[in-house]
Short mmCIF file of C-alpha atoms in Angstrom, two decimals:
data_model
loop_
_atom_site.label_atom_id
_atom_site.label_comp_id
_atom_site.label_asym_id
_atom_site.label_seq_id
_atom_site.Cartn_x
_atom_site.Cartn_y
_atom_site.Cartn_z
CA MET F 1 0.13 -0.09 -0.05
CA PRO F 2 2.73 2.51 0.95
CA MET F 3 4.29 1.83 -2.57
CA TYR F 4 1.42 2.22 -4.36
CA TYR F 5 0.92 5.66 -2.44
CA LEU F 6 4.04 6.61 -3.63
CA ASN F 7 3.69 5.91 -7.49
CA SER F 8 0.34 7.04 -7.87
CA ASN F 9 1.50 10.59 -6.36
CA LEU F 10 5.23 10.43 -7.47
CA THR F 11 4.56 12.99 -10.55
CA SER F 12 2.82 15.75 -8.29
CA LEU F 13 4.10 15.24 -4.78
CA TYR F 14 8.22 14.81 -5.65
CA ILE F 15 9.18 15.12 -9.43
CA GLN F 16 7.39 18.43 -10.01
CA PRO F 17 8.45 20.18 -6.50
CA GLY F 18 11.78 18.88 -7.05
CA LEU F 19 12.38 20.09 -10.45
CA THR F 20 10.91 23.32 -9.42
CA VAL F 21 13.66 23.84 -6.83
CA VAL F 22 16.76 22.30 -9.08
CA ALA F 23 15.44 25.04 -11.59
CA ALA F 24 15.27 27.54 -9.13
CA PHE F 25 18.77 26.92 -8.06
CA GLN F 26 19.85 26.94 -11.90
CA ILE F 27 18.57 30.28 -12.24
CA LEU F 28 19.80 31.90 -8.62
CA SER F 29 23.42 30.82 -9.69
CA PHE F 30 23.51 33.15 -12.28
CA ARG F 31 22.33 36.28 -10.57
CA SER F 32 25.71 37.16 -9.75
CA ILE F 33 26.69 37.74 -13.51
CA ARG F 34 23.50 39.22 -14.35
CA SER F 35 24.38 43.03 -13.07
CA LEU F 36 27.60 42.23 -15.30
CA LEU F 37 25.69 42.07 -18.30
CA ALA F 38 23.44 45.10 -18.20
CA PRO F 39 26.16 47.74 -19.41
CA ARG F 40 26.97 45.60 -22.26
CA GLY F 41 23.29 45.55 -23.15
CA LYS F 42 22.98 41.78 -23.40
CA MET F 43 20.29 41.24 -20.61
CA ASP F 44 17.77 39.96 -23.06
CA PHE F 45 19.82 37.69 -24.62
CA PHE F 46 21.09 36.50 -20.75
CA ASP F 47 17.23 35.97 -20.29
CA GLN F 48 16.54 34.26 -23.38
CA ARG F 49 19.39 31.76 -22.44
CA LEU F 50 17.99 31.22 -19.44
CA ALA F 51 14.63 30.76 -20.66
CA GLN F 52 16.39 28.03 -22.97
CA LEU F 53 17.71 26.32 -19.97
CA LEU F 54 14.22 26.24 -18.36
CA PHE F 55 12.68 24.90 -21.71
CA LEU F 56 15.29 22.04 -21.60
CA ASP F 57 14.59 20.82 -18.32
CA LEU F 58 11.02 21.12 -19.36
CA VAL F 59 11.74 18.75 -22.27
CA ILE F 60 13.49 16.21 -20.55
CA TYR F 61 10.83 16.11 -17.80
CA LEU F 62 8.11 15.59 -20.62
CA VAL F 63 10.18 12.71 -22.01
CA PHE F 64 10.49 10.94 -18.84
CA SER F 65 7.05 11.28 -17.83
CA ILE F 66 5.99 10.08 -21.21
CA VAL F 67 8.32 7.19 -22.05
CA PRO F 68 6.72 4.73 -19.52
CA TYR F 69 3.37 5.22 -21.08
CA PHE F 70 4.52 3.78 -24.40
CA PHE F 71 6.83 1.04 -22.69
CA GLY F 72 4.40 -0.11 -19.96
CA LYS F 73 2.69 -3.44 -19.70
CA ASN F 74 -0.44 -1.47 -18.81
CA PRO F 75 -2.57 0.38 -21.41
CA CYS F 76 -1.98 4.20 -21.41
CA PHE F 77 -5.39 5.37 -19.96
CA ARG F 78 -6.96 2.15 -18.42
CA TYR F 79 -9.67 3.76 -16.32
CA GLY F 80 -10.99 6.47 -18.58
CA PRO F 81 -11.52 8.28 -22.15
CA ALA F 82 -7.79 8.85 -23.41
CA TRP F 83 -8.59 12.34 -24.50
CA LYS F 84 -9.75 12.98 -20.53
CA GLY F 85 -6.40 11.63 -19.83
CA ILE F 86 -4.45 13.65 -22.30
CA LEU F 87 -6.09 16.72 -20.97
CA LEU F 88 -4.82 15.99 -17.52
CA LEU F 89 -1.37 15.27 -18.60
CA LEU F 90 -1.61 18.58 -20.26
CA LEU F 91 -2.78 20.52 -17.32
CA HIS F 92 0.08 19.19 -15.66
CA TYR F 93 2.27 20.27 -18.01
CA LEU F 94 1.05 23.84 -18.19
CA LEU F 95 1.23 24.17 -14.26
CA PHE F 96 4.77 23.02 -14.58
CA ILE F 97 5.25 25.82 -17.41
CA ALA F 98 3.60 28.46 -15.03
CA CYS F 99 5.99 27.53 -12.21
CA PHE F 100 8.98 27.79 -14.29
CA MET F 101 7.58 31.13 -15.35
CA LEU F 102 7.83 32.32 -11.71
CA ILE F 103 11.21 30.73 -11.28
CA LEU F 104 12.31 32.73 -14.25
CA PHE F 105 10.96 35.71 -12.43
CA CYS F 106 13.03 35.47 -9.42
CA ILE F 107 16.11 36.30 -11.44
CA LYS F 108 15.02 40.31 -11.42
CA ILE F 109 13.54 40.08 -7.72
CA LYS F 110 15.95 41.08 -4.74
CA TYR F 111 13.82 38.07 -2.48
CA PRO F 112 13.20 35.44 -4.70
CA PHE F 113 12.87 32.47 -2.03
CA LEU F 114 9.24 33.31 -1.52
CA ILE F 115 8.25 32.92 -4.97
CA ILE F 116 10.60 29.82 -5.04
CA ILE F 117 8.48 28.03 -2.14
CA PHE F 118 5.10 29.24 -3.80
CA ALA F 119 6.29 27.34 -6.91
CA SER F 120 7.28 24.57 -5.36
CA VAL F 121 4.14 23.95 -3.23
CA LEU F 122 1.58 24.82 -6.07
CA PRO F 123 1.76 21.39 -7.66
CA ILE F 124 0.76 19.97 -4.50
CA LEU F 125 -1.98 22.50 -3.96
CA TYR F 126 -2.82 21.37 -7.55
CA HIS F 127 -3.24 17.80 -7.09
CA TYR F 128 -4.88 18.05 -3.58
CA GLY F 129 -7.29 20.79 -4.06
CA LEU F 130 -8.41 20.50 -7.86
CA GLU F 131 -7.24 17.61 -9.60
CA LYS F 132 -8.01 14.72 -6.90
CA THR F 133 -10.91 16.00 -5.51
CA TRP F 134 -12.59 17.07 -8.90
CA LEU F 135 -10.79 16.42 -12.05
CA LEU F 136 -9.44 12.91 -11.75
CA PRO F 137 -13.67 11.72 -10.61
CA LYS F 138 -14.42 13.40 -13.84
CA TYR F 139 -11.90 11.49 -15.87
CA ALA F 140 -13.19 8.05 -14.14
CA ASN F 141 -15.69 6.80 -11.43
CA ILE F 142 -12.57 4.92 -9.72
CA TYR F 143 -11.25 8.12 -8.80
CA ASP F 144 -14.29 8.86 -6.81
CA PRO F 145 -14.02 7.97 -3.08
CA LEU F 146 -17.99 7.70 -2.90
CA TRP F 147 -17.84 5.27 -5.75
CA ARG F 148 -14.93 3.16 -4.33
CA ALA F 149 -16.91 2.86 -0.94
CA ILE F 150 -19.86 1.53 -2.62
CA HIS F 151 -17.90 -1.06 -4.69
CA HIS F 152 -15.59 -1.63 -1.54
CA MET F 153 -12.35 -0.44 -3.45
CA TYR F 154 -9.96 0.81 -0.79
CA ILE F 155 -6.72 -0.07 -2.55
CA LEU F 156 -6.91 3.22 -4.58
#
């Protein structure tokens, strides 16, 4: 049972906040040289390069989160329609992009740690506040707690 909880919530609770913190440290490591680029007029070029770095992090995340669906033994979306499952995944990716944009904003402000904490906690709030209570029961009945209680399915 604990392993199932770890696997079913792995993306929202562990991987997304962890990658957000890693991206924040990548961005904050370049803060010291940002002031040296201002006299040369290279601030926009520098910001574009940092956005490309975050985009590369996002692509790596997308590849490693989609590949298990293709090579696993189970079908991709076994509990509900594929189009709803794809929309749920796209919402995760859009949330991740929004968190990365917040992290990219951190290089321009003086005290970025509050934004880093907010961007790290946002996927967890999304998972428990919106996805688990409202979106997943719309995707499939098996994620509805009342339906599981009626059918005596307490594993999920």
